[in-house]
Short mmCIF file of C-alpha atoms and ligand atoms in Angstrom, two decimals:
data_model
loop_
_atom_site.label_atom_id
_atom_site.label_comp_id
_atom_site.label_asym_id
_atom_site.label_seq_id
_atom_site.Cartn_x
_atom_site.Cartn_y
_atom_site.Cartn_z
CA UNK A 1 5.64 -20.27 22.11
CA UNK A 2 3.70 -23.63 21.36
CA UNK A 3 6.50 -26.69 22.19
CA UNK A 4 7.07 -29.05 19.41
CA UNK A 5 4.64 -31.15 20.20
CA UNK A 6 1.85 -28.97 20.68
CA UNK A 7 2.80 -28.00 17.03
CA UNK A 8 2.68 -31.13 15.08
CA UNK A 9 -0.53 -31.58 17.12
CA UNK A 10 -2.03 -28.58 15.45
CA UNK A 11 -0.71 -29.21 12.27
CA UNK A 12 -1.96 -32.90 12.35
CA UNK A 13 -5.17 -31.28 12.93
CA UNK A 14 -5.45 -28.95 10.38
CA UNK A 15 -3.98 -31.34 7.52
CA UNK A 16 -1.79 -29.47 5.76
CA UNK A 17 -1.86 -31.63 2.76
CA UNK A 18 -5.28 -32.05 2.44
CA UNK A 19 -5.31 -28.21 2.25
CA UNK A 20 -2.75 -27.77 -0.28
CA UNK A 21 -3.80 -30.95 -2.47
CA UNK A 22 -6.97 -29.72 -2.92
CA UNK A 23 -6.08 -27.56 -5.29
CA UNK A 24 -2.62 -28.41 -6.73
CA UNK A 25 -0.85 -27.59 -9.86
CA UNK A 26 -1.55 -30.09 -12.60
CA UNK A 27 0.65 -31.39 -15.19
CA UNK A 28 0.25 -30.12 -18.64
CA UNK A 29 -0.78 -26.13 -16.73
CA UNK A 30 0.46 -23.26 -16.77
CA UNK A 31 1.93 -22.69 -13.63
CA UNK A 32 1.71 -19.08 -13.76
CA UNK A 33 -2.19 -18.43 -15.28
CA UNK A 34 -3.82 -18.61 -11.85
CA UNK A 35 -1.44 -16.34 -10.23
CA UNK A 36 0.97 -14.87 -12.44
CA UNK A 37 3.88 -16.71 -10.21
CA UNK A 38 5.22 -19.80 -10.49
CA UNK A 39 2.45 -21.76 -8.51
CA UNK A 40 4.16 -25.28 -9.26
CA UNK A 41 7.59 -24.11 -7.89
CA UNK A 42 5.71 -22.41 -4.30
CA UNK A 43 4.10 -25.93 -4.09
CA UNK A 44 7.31 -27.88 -3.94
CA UNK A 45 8.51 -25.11 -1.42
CA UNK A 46 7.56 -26.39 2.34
CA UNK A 47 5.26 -23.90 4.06
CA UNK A 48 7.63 -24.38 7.02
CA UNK A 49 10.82 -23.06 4.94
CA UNK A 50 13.78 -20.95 6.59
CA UNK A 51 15.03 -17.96 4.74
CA UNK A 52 17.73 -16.33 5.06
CA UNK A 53 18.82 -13.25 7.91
CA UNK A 54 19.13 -10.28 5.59
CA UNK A 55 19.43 -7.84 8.23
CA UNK A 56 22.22 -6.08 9.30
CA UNK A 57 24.76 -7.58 11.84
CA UNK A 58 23.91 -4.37 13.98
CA UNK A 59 20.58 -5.57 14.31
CA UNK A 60 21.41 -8.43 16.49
CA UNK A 61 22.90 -5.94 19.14
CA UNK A 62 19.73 -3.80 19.16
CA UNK A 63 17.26 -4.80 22.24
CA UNK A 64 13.26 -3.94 22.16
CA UNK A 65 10.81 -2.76 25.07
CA UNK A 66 9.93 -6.00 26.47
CA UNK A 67 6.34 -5.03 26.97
CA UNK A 68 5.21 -4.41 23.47
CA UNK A 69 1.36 -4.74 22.94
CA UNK A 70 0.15 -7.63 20.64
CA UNK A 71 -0.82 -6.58 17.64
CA UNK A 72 -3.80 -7.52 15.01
CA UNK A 73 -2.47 -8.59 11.89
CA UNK A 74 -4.44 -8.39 8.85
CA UNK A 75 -4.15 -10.50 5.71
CA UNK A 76 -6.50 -9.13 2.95
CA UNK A 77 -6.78 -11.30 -0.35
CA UNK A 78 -8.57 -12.32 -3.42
CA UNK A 79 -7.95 -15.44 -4.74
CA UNK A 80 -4.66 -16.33 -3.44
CA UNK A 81 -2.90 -19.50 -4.04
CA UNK A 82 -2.97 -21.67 -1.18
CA UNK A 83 0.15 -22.69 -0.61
CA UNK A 84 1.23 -18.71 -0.32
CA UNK A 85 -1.17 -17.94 1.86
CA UNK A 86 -0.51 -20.64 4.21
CA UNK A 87 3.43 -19.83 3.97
CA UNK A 88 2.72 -16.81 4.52
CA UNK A 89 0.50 -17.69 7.97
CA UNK A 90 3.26 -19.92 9.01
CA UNK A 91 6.23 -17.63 8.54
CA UNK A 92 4.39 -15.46 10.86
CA UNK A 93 3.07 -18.17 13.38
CA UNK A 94 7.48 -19.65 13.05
CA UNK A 95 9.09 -15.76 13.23
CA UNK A 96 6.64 -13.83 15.79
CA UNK A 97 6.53 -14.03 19.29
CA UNK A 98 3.08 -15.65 20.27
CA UNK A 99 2.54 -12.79 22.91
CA UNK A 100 2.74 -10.12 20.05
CA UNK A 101 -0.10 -11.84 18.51
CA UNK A 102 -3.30 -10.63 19.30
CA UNK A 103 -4.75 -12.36 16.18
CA UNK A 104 -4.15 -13.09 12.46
CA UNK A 105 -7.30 -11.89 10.66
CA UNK A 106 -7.83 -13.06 7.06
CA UNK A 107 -10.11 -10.83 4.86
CA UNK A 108 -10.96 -12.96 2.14
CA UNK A 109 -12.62 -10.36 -0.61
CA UNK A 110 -15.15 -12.51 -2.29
CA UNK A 111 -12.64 -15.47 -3.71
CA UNK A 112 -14.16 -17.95 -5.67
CA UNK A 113 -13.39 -20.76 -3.06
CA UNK A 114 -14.42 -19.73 0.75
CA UNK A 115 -12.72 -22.70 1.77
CA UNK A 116 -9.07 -21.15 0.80
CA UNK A 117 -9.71 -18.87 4.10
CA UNK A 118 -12.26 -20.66 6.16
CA UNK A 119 -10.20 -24.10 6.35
CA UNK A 120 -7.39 -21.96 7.79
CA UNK A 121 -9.03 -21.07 11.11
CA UNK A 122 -8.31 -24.60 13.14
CA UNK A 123 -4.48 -22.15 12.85
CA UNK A 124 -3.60 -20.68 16.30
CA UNK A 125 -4.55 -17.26 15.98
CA UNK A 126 -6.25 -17.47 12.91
CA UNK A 127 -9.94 -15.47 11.86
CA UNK A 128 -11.66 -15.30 9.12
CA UNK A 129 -13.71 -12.89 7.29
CA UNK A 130 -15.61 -13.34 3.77
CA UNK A 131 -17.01 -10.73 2.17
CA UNK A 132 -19.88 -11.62 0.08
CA UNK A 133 -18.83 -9.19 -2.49
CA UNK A 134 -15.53 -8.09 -4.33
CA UNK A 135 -14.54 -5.08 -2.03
CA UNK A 136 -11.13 -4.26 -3.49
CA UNK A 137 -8.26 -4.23 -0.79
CA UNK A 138 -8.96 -0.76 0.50
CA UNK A 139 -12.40 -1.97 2.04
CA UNK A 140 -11.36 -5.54 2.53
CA UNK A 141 -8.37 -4.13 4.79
CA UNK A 142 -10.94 -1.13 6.68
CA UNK A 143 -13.13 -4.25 7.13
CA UNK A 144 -9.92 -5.85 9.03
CA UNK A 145 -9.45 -3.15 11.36
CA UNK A 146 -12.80 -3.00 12.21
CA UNK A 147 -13.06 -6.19 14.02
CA UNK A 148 -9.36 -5.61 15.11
CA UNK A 149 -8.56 -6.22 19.16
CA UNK A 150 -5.49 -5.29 19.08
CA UNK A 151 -4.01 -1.63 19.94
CA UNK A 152 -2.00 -1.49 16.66
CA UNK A 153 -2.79 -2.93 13.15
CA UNK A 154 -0.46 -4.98 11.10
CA UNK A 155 -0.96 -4.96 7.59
CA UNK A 156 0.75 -7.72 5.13
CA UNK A 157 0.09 -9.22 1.56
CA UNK A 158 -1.30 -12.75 0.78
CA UNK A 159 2.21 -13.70 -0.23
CA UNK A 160 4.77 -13.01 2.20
CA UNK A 161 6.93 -14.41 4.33
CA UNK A 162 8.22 -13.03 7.34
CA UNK A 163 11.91 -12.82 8.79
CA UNK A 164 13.64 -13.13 12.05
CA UNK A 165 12.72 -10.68 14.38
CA UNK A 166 10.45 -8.55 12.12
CA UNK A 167 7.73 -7.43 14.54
CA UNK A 168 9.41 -6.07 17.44
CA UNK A 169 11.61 -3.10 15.69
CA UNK A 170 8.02 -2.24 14.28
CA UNK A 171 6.43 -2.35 17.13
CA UNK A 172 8.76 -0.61 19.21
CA UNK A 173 9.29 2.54 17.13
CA UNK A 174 5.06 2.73 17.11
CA UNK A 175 4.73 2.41 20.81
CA UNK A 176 7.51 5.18 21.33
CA UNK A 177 5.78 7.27 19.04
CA UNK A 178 2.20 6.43 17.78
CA UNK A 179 2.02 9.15 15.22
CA UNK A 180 4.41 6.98 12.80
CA UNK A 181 3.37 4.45 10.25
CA UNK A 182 6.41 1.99 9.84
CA UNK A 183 7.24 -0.42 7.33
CA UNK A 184 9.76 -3.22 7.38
CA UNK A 185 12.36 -3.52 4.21
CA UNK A 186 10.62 -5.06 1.41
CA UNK A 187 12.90 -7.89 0.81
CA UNK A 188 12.39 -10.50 -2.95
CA UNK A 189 10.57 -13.35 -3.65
CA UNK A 190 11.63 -14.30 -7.13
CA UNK A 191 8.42 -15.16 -8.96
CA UNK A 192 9.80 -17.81 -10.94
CA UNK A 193 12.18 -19.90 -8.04
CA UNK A 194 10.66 -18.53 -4.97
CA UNK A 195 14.23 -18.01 -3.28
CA UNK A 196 14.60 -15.35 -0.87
CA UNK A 197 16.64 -12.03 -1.99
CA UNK A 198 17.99 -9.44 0.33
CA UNK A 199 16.99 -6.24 -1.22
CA UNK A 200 19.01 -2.83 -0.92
CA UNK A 201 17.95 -1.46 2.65
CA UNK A 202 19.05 2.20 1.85
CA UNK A 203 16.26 2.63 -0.34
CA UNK A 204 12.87 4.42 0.16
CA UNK A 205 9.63 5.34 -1.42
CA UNK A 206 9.10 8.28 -4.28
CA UNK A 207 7.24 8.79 -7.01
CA UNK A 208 6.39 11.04 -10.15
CA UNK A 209 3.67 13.76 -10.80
CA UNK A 210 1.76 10.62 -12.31
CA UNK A 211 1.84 9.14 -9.03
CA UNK A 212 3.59 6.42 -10.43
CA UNK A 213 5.66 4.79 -7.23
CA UNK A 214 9.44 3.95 -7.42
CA UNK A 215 11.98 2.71 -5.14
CA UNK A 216 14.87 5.67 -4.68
CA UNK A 217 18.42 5.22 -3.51
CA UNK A 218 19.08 7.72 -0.72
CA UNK A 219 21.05 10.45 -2.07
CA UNK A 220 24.92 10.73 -1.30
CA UNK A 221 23.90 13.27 1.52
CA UNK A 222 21.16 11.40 3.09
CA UNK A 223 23.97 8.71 2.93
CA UNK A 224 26.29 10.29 4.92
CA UNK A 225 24.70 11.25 7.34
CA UNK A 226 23.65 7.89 8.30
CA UNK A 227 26.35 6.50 10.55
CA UNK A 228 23.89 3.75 12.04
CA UNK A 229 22.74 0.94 9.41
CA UNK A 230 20.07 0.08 12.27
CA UNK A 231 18.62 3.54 12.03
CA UNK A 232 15.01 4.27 10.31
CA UNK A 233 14.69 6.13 7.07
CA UNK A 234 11.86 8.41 6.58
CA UNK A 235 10.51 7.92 3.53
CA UNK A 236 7.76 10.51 1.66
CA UNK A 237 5.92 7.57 0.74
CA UNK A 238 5.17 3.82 1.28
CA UNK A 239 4.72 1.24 -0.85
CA UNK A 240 1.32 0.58 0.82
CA UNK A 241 0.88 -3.04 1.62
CA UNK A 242 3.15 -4.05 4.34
CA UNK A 243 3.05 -1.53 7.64
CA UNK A 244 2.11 -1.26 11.03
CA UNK A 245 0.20 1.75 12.25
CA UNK A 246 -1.86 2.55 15.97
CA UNK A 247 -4.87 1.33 15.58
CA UNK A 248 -6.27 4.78 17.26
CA UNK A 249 -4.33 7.09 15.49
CA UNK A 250 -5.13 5.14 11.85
CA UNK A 251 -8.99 5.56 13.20
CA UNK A 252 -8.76 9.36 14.14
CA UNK A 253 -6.88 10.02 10.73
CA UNK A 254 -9.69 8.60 8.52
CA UNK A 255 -8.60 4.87 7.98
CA UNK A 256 -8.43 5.02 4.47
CA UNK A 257 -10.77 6.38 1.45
CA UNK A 258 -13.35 3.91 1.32
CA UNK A 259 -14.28 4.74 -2.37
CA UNK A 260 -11.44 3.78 -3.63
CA UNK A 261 -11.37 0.17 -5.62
CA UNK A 262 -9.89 -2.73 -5.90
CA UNK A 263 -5.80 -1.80 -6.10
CA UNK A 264 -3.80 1.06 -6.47
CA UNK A 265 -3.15 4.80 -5.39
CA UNK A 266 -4.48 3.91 -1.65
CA UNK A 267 -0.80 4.38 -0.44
CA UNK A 268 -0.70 8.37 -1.84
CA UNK A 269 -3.37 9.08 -0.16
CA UNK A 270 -2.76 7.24 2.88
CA UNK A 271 1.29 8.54 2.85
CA UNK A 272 -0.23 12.31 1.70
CA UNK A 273 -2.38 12.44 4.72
CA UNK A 274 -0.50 10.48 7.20
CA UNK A 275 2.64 13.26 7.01
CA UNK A 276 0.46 16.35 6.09
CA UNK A 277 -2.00 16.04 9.17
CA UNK A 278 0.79 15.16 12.14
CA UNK A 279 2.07 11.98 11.61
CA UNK A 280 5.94 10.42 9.52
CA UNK A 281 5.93 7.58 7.51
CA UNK A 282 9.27 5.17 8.33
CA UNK A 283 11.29 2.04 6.66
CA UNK A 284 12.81 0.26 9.62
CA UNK A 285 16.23 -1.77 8.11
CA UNK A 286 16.29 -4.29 11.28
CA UNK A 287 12.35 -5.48 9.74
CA UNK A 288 12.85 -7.67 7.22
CA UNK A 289 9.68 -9.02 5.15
CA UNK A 290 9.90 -10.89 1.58
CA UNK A 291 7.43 -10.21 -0.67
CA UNK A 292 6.72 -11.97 -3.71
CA UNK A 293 6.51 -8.98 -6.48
CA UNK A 294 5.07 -9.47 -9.82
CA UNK A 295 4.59 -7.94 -13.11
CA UNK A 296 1.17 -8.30 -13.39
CA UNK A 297 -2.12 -8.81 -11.55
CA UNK A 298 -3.54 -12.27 -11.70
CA UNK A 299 -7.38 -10.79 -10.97
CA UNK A 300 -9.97 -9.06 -13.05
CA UNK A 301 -10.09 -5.01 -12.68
CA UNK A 302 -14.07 -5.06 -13.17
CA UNK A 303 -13.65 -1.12 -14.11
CA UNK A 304 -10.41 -1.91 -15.96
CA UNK A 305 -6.88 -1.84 -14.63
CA UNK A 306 -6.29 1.76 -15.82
CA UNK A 307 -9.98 3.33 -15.03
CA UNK A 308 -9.09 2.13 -11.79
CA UNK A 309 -5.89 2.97 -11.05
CA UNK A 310 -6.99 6.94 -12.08
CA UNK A 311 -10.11 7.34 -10.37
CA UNK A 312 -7.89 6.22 -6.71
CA UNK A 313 -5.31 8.40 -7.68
CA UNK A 314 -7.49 11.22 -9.28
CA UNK A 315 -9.20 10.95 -5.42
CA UNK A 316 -5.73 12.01 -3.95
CA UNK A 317 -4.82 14.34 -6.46
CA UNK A 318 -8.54 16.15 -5.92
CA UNK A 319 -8.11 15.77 -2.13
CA UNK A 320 -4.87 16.29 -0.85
CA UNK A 321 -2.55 17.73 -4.20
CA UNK A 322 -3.89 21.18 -3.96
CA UNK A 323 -2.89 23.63 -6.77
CA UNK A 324 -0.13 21.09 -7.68
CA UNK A 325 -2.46 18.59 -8.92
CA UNK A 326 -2.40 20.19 -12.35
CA UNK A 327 0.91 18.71 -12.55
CA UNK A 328 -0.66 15.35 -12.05
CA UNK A 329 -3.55 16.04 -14.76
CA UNK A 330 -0.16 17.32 -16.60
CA UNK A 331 1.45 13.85 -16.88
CA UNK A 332 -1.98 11.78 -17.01
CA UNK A 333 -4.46 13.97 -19.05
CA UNK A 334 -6.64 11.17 -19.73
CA UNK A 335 -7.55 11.66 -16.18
CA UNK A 336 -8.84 14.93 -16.38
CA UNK A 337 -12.24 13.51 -17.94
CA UNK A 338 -12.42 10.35 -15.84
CA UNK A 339 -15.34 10.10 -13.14
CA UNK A 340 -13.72 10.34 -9.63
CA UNK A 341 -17.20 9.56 -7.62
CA UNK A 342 -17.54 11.95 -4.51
CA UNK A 343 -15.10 13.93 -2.63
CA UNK A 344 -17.23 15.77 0.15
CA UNK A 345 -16.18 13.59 3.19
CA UNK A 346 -12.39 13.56 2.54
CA UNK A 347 -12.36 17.10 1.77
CA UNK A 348 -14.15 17.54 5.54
CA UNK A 349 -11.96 15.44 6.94
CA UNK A 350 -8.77 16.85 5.59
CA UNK A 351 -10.79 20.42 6.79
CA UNK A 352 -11.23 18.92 10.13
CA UNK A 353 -8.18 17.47 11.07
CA UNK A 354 -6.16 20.64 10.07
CA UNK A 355 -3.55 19.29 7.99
CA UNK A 356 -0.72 21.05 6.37
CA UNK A 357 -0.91 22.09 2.67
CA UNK A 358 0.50 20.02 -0.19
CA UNK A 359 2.77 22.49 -0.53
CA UNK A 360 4.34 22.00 3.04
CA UNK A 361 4.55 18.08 2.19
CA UNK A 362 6.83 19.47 -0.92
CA UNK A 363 8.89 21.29 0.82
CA UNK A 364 9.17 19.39 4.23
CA UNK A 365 9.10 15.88 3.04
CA UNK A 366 9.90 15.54 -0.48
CA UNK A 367 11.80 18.52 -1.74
CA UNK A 368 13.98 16.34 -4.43
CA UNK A 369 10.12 16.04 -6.59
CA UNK A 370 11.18 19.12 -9.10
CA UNK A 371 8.56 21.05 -10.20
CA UNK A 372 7.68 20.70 -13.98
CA UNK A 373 8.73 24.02 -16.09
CA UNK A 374 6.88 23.62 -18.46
CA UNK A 375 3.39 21.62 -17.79
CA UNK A 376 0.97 21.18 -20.22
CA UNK A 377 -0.97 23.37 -18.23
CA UNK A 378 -0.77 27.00 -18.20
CA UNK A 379 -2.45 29.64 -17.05
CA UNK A 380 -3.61 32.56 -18.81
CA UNK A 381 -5.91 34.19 -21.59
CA UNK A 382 -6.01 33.32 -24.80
CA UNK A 383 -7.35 36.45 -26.88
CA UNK A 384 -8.13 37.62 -30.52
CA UNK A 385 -8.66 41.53 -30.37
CA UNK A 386 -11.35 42.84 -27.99
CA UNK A 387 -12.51 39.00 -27.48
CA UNK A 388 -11.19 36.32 -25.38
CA UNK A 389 -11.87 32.75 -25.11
CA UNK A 390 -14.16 32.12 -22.60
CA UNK A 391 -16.04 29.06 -20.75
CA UNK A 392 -19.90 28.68 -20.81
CA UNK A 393 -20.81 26.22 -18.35
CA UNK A 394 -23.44 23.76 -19.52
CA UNK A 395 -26.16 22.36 -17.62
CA UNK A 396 -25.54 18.77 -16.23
CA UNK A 397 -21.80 18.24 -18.00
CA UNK A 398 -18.56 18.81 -16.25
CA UNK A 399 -16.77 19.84 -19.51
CA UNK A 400 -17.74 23.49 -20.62
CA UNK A 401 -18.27 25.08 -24.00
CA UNK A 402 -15.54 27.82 -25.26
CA UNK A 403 -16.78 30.38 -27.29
CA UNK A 404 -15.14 33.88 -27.75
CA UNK A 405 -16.74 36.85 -26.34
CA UNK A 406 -15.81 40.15 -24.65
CA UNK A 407 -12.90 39.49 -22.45
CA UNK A 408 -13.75 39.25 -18.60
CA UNK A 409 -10.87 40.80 -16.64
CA UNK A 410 -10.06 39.55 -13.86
CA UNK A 411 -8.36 41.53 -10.93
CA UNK A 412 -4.59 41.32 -11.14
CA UNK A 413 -4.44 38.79 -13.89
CA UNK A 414 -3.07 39.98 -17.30
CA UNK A 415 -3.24 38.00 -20.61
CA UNK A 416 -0.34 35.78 -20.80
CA UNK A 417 -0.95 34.23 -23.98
CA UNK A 418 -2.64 35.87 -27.49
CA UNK A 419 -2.87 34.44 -30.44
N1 LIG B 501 -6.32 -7.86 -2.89
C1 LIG B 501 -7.62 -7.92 -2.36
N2 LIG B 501 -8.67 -7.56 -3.14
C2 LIG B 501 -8.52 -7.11 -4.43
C3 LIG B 501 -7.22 -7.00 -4.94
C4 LIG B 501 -6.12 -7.37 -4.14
O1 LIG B 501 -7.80 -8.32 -1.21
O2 LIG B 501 -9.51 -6.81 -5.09
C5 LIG B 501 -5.19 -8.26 -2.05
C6 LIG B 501 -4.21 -9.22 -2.73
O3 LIG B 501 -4.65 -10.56 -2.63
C7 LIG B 501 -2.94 -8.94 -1.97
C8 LIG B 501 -3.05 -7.45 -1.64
O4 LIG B 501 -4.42 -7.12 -1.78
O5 LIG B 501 -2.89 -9.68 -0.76
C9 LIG B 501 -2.22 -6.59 -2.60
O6 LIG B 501 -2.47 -6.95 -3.94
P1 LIG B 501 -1.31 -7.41 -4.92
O7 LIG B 501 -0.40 -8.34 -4.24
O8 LIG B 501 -1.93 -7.88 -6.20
O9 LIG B 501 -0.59 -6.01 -5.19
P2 LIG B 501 0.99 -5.76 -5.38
O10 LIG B 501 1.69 -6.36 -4.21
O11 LIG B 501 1.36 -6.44 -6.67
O12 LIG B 501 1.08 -4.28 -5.43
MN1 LIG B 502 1.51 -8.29 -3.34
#
């Protein structure tokens, strides 16, 4: 670790407040249309703050492999404000051990000012990348790992700030076992004070046949039979933006799908694939990260927030959801008609990796997701005498024509339905 005086020198050299002046808050704003946070309150907030030790008491007893492997951590953002990016730096340069460092790489995906992330590299550590065009986060963070030296990848939002200790539970559990993706407990950064909340610890990720994700309490038997605060929960999914994962094992597995855009649905696809081809997804409680979580998103959707957010999760659904996915197009039918782009290389990979069915992931990992009874969905023939309804496929659209016409049986399938 730098001594004291090796630290003021950098920070003398990097001018912290010419940084953060730049581009203050001014009287008569809003402090919350750049960012939708309180920008003016995170400026009066020293980059340097303490927050408080929300771990566990048990956690202080627990002691990590000493020879941990420093890891590439990689900060992907689009117009961040700068004094939450540069917290965020600093709570990692103040909270990590300098050997577990291999390098702090910014990704900055096409932000209107390049100097946000290129004044930042005179930072120990520090790198920075620019792309010259809006990428979205899922390309902005395979662009990351890319130029990544380290053996394991570190993944954190723009606006973060770490706590005591953080890295090396993370660390350890991946180097005993580099088939699991681990995730520290997601702890609050109110978006109007900026003060540091402990969140609940015996929480972890679900969602809904929208693939809508929600936090979950553990239920009472999950509960019991934790008799170790300290212990990891496995968790069916993760909230996507703070992990760790081998660098190796994230490369073998496919990275991430590169056609996805800008935010959203990239942690389904990445939780779907990461437990149903060999690997466990895991919240460690003795990893403690704030985050600070907001209600909206402060940046333009160029497709539109909702267009978006379907075609990434209409890509897992197609992928990964197997028969099930009709519950999906169940709860989100608007989807059904929504352009998706193309499949052919996840569907190989998924093929090629020989991963478990969708079905398996139901029953293994998340067996509390009931089953809808009745989905919107059904299967069946819908028939008026001798005729049936029947699909005509037409040249060059996806949606066919229905006209009636003499019923097609098919082998083992009776007519549910007639009308
Ligand atoms: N981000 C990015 N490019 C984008 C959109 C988002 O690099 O086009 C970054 C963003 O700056 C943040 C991370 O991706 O560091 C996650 O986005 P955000 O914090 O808005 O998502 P949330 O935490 O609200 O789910
Ligand atoms: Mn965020």
């Amino acid at each position: 670790q730098p001594s004291e005086a090796d630290w003021d020198d950098l920070w003398e050299q990097f001018d912290e407040r010419r940084y953060l002046n730049a581009k203050k808050w001014r009287v008569g704003d809003d402090p919350y249309k750049l960012y939708a946070f309180n920008q003016r309150e995170s400026e009066r907030i020293s980059s340097n703050r303490a927050v408080p030790d929300t771990r566990h008491l048990r956690c202080n007893l627990l002691v990590y492999c000493t020879d941990l492997p420093p890891t590439s951590i990689i900060i992907t953002f689009h117009n961040e404000a700068r004094s939450t990016l540069l917290r965020t730096i600093r709570s990692v340069l103040n909270r990590t051990p300098m050997h577990l460092i291999q390098e702090i790489i910014l990704v900055d995906d096409f932000s209107s000012d390049p100097d946000d992330c290129k004044l930042l590299i005179k930072l120990p550590k520090v790198k920075c990348v620019r792309n010259n065009e809006r990428q979205g986060l899922v390309r902005s963070r395979i662009q990351g790992a890319g130029i990544a030296q380290g053996t394991t990848l570190t993944f954190l939002d723009s606006h973060c700030e770490v706590n005591r200790d953080w890295l090396q539970p993370l660390l350890h559990r991946v180097k005993e076992d580099y088939t699991r993706v681990v995730c520290p407990v997601i702890d609050i950064i109110n978006l109007d004070t900026f003060n540091y909340i402990e969140s609940a610890s015996e929480l972890r990720g679900g969602f809904d046949w929208s693939l809508h994700f929600q936090w979950e309490q553990l239920s009472p038997e999950q509960k019991a039979r934790r008799l170790d605060p300290t212990e990891p929960i496995r968790t069916p999914i993760i909230a996507g933006g703070l992990f760790v994962i081998d660098k190796a094992w994230f490369d073998y597995l496919g990275k991430y799908d590169s056609e996805m855009d800008i935010w959203g649905g990239e942690n389904f696809e990445m939780s779907f694939r990461v437990w149903m081809c060999g690997g466990s997804l895991e919240i460690i409680p003795c990893s403690r990260v704030g985050h600070v979580f907001r209600k909206k998103h402060p940046y333009i959707f160029p497709d539109g927030n909702t267009n978006t957010y379907i075609k990434n999760t209409k890509r897992t659904a197609e992928v990964w959801m197997d028969e099930y996915k009709q519950y999906y197009y169940a709860a989100r039918p608007f989807a059904l008609e929504r352009p998706f782009g193309n499949i052919e290389n996840r569907l190989s990979l998924r093929k090629n990796l020989q991963c478990e069915s969708f079905q398996w992931y139901l029953k293994n990992v998340y067996p509390e997701l009931s089953i809808p009874k009745d989905s919107l969905i059904q299967k069946g023939n819908i028939r008026q005498r001798q005729k049936c309804l029947e699909t005509q496929k037409r040249k060059n659209q996806e949606i066919p024509n229905l006209k009636l016409s003499p019923c097609i049986k098919i082998k083992g399938e009776e007519a549910k339905s007639q009308v």
